[in-house]
One Martini backbone bead per residue (centre of mass of N, CA, C, O) as a GRO file, in nm:
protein
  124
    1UNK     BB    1  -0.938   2.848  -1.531
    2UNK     BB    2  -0.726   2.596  -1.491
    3UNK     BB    3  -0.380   2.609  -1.485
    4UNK     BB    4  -0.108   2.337  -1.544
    5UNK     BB    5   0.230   2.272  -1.437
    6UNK     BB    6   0.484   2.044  -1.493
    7UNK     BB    7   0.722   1.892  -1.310
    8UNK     BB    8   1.055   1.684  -1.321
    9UNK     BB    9   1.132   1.528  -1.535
   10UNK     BB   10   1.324   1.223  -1.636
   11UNK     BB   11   1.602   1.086  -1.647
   12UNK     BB   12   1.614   0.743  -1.527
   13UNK     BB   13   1.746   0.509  -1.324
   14UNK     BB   14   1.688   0.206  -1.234
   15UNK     BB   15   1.554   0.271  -0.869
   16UNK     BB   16   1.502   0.550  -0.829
   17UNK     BB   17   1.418   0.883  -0.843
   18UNK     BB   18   1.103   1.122  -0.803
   19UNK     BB   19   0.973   1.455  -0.831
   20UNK     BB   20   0.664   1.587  -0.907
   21UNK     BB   21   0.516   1.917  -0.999
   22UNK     BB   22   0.195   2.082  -0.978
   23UNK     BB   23   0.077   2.409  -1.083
   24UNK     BB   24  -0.132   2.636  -1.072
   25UNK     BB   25  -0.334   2.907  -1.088
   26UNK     BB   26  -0.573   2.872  -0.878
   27UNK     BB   27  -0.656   2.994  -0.593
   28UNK     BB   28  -0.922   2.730  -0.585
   29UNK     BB   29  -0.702   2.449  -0.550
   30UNK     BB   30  -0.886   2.389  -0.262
   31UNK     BB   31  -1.147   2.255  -0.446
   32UNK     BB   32  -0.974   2.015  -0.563
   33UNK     BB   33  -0.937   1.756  -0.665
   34UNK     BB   34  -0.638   1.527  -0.761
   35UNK     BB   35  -0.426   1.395  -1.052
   36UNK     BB   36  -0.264   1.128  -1.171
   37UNK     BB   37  -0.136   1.055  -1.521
   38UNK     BB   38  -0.032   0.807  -1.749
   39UNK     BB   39   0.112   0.787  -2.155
   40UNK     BB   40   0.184   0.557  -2.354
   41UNK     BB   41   0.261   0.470  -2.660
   42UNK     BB   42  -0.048   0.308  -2.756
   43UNK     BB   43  -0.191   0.366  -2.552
   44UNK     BB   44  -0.343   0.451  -2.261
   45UNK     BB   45  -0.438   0.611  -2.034
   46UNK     BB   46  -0.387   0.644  -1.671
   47UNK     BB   47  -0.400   0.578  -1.369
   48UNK     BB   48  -0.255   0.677  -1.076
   49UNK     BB   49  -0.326   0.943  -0.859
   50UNK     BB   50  -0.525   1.068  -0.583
   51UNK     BB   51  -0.678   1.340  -0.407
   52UNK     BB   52  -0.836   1.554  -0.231
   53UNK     BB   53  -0.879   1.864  -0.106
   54UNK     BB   54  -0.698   1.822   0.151
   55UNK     BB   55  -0.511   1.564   0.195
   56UNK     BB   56  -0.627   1.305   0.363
   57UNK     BB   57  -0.669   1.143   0.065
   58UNK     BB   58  -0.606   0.857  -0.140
   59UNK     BB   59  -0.511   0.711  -0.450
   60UNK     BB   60  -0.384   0.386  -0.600
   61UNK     BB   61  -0.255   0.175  -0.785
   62UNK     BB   62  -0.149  -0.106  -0.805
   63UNK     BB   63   0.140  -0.042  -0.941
   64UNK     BB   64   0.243   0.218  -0.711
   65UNK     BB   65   0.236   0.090  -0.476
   66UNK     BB   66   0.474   0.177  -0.227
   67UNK     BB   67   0.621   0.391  -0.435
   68UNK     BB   68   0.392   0.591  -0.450
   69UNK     BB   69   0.349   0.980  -0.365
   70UNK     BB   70   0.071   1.170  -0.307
   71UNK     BB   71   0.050   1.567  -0.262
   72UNK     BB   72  -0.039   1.885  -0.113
   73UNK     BB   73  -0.011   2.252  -0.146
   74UNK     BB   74  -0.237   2.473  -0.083
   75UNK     BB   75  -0.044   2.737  -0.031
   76UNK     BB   76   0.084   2.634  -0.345
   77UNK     BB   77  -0.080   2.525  -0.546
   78UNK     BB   78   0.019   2.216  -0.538
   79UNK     BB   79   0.117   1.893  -0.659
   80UNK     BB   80   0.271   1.579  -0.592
   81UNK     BB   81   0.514   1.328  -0.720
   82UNK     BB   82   0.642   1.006  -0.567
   83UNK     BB   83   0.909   0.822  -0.713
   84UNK     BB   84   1.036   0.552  -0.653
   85UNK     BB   85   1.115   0.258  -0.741
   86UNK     BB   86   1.186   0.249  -1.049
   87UNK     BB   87   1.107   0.162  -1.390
   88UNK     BB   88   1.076   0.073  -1.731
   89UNK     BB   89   0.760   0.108  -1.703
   90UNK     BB   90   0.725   0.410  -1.619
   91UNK     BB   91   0.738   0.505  -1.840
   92UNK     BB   92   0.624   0.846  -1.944
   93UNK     BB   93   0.370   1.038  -1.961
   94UNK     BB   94   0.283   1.314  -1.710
   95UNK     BB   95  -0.035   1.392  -1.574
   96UNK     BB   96  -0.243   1.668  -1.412
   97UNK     BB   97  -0.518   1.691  -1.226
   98UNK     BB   98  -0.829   1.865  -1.224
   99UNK     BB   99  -1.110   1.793  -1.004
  100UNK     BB  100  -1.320   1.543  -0.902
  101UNK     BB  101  -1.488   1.358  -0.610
  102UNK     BB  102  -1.612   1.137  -0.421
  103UNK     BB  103  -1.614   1.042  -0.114
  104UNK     BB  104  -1.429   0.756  -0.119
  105UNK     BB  105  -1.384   0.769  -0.457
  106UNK     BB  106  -1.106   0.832  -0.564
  107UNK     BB  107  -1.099   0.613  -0.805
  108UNK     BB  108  -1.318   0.817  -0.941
  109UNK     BB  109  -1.146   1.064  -1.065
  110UNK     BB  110  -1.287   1.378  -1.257
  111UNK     BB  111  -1.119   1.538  -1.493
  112UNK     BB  112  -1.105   1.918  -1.567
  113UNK     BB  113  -0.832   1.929  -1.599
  114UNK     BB  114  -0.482   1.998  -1.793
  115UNK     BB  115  -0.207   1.940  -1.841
  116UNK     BB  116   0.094   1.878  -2.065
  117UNK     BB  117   0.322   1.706  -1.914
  118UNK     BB  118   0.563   1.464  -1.826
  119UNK     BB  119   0.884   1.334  -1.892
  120UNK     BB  120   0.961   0.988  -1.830
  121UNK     BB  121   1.250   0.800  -1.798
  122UNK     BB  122   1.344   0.457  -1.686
  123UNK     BB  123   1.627   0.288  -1.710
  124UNK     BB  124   1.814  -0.049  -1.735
   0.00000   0.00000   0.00000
């Protein structure tokens, strides 16, 4: 069973910076797609960014993109999620999850392990 423990998350002002970083337990962390997600209280979860197994391939919600970019070294066993010129629409707990992906649709990237979240939150 895949572990995963994100961090990074904090207050930060409308237009900042955040680099959120998610550590895995699991050896086989390169044989993942990668995803982060994120769920606003009494909203649903909704997708954020999700990556292939190699970082070759991304894909971004449309509310995301050009600001946020996710990446991962498998060497480290981690995924990252960088945040920039953020809102405080961005608000939320962010998780990341490991799962798979069929090639060419990580638009639906299918989470099967879950971190615990970690809270960002985006002063006006």
């Amino acid at each position: 069973q895949v572990q995963l423990v994100e961090s990074g998350g904090e207050l930060v002002q409308a237009g900042g910076s955040l680099r959120l970083s998610c550590a895995a337990s699991e050896r086989t962390f390169s044989t993942y797609a990668m995803g982060w997600f994120r769920r606003v209280p009494g909203k649903e979860r909704e997708r954020v960014a999700s990556i292939s197994r190699s970082g070759g391939s991304t894909y971004y919600a449309d509310f995301v993109k050009g600001r946020f970019t996710i990446s991962r070294d498998n060497a480290k066993n981690t995924v990252y999620l960088q945040m920039n010129s953020l809102k405080p629409e961005d608000t939320a707990v962010y998780y990341c999850a490991a799962g798979t992906a069929i090639p060419g649709l990580l638009g639906q990237f299918t989470p099967g392990y879950w971190g615990q979240g970690t809270q960002v939150t985006v002063s006006s």
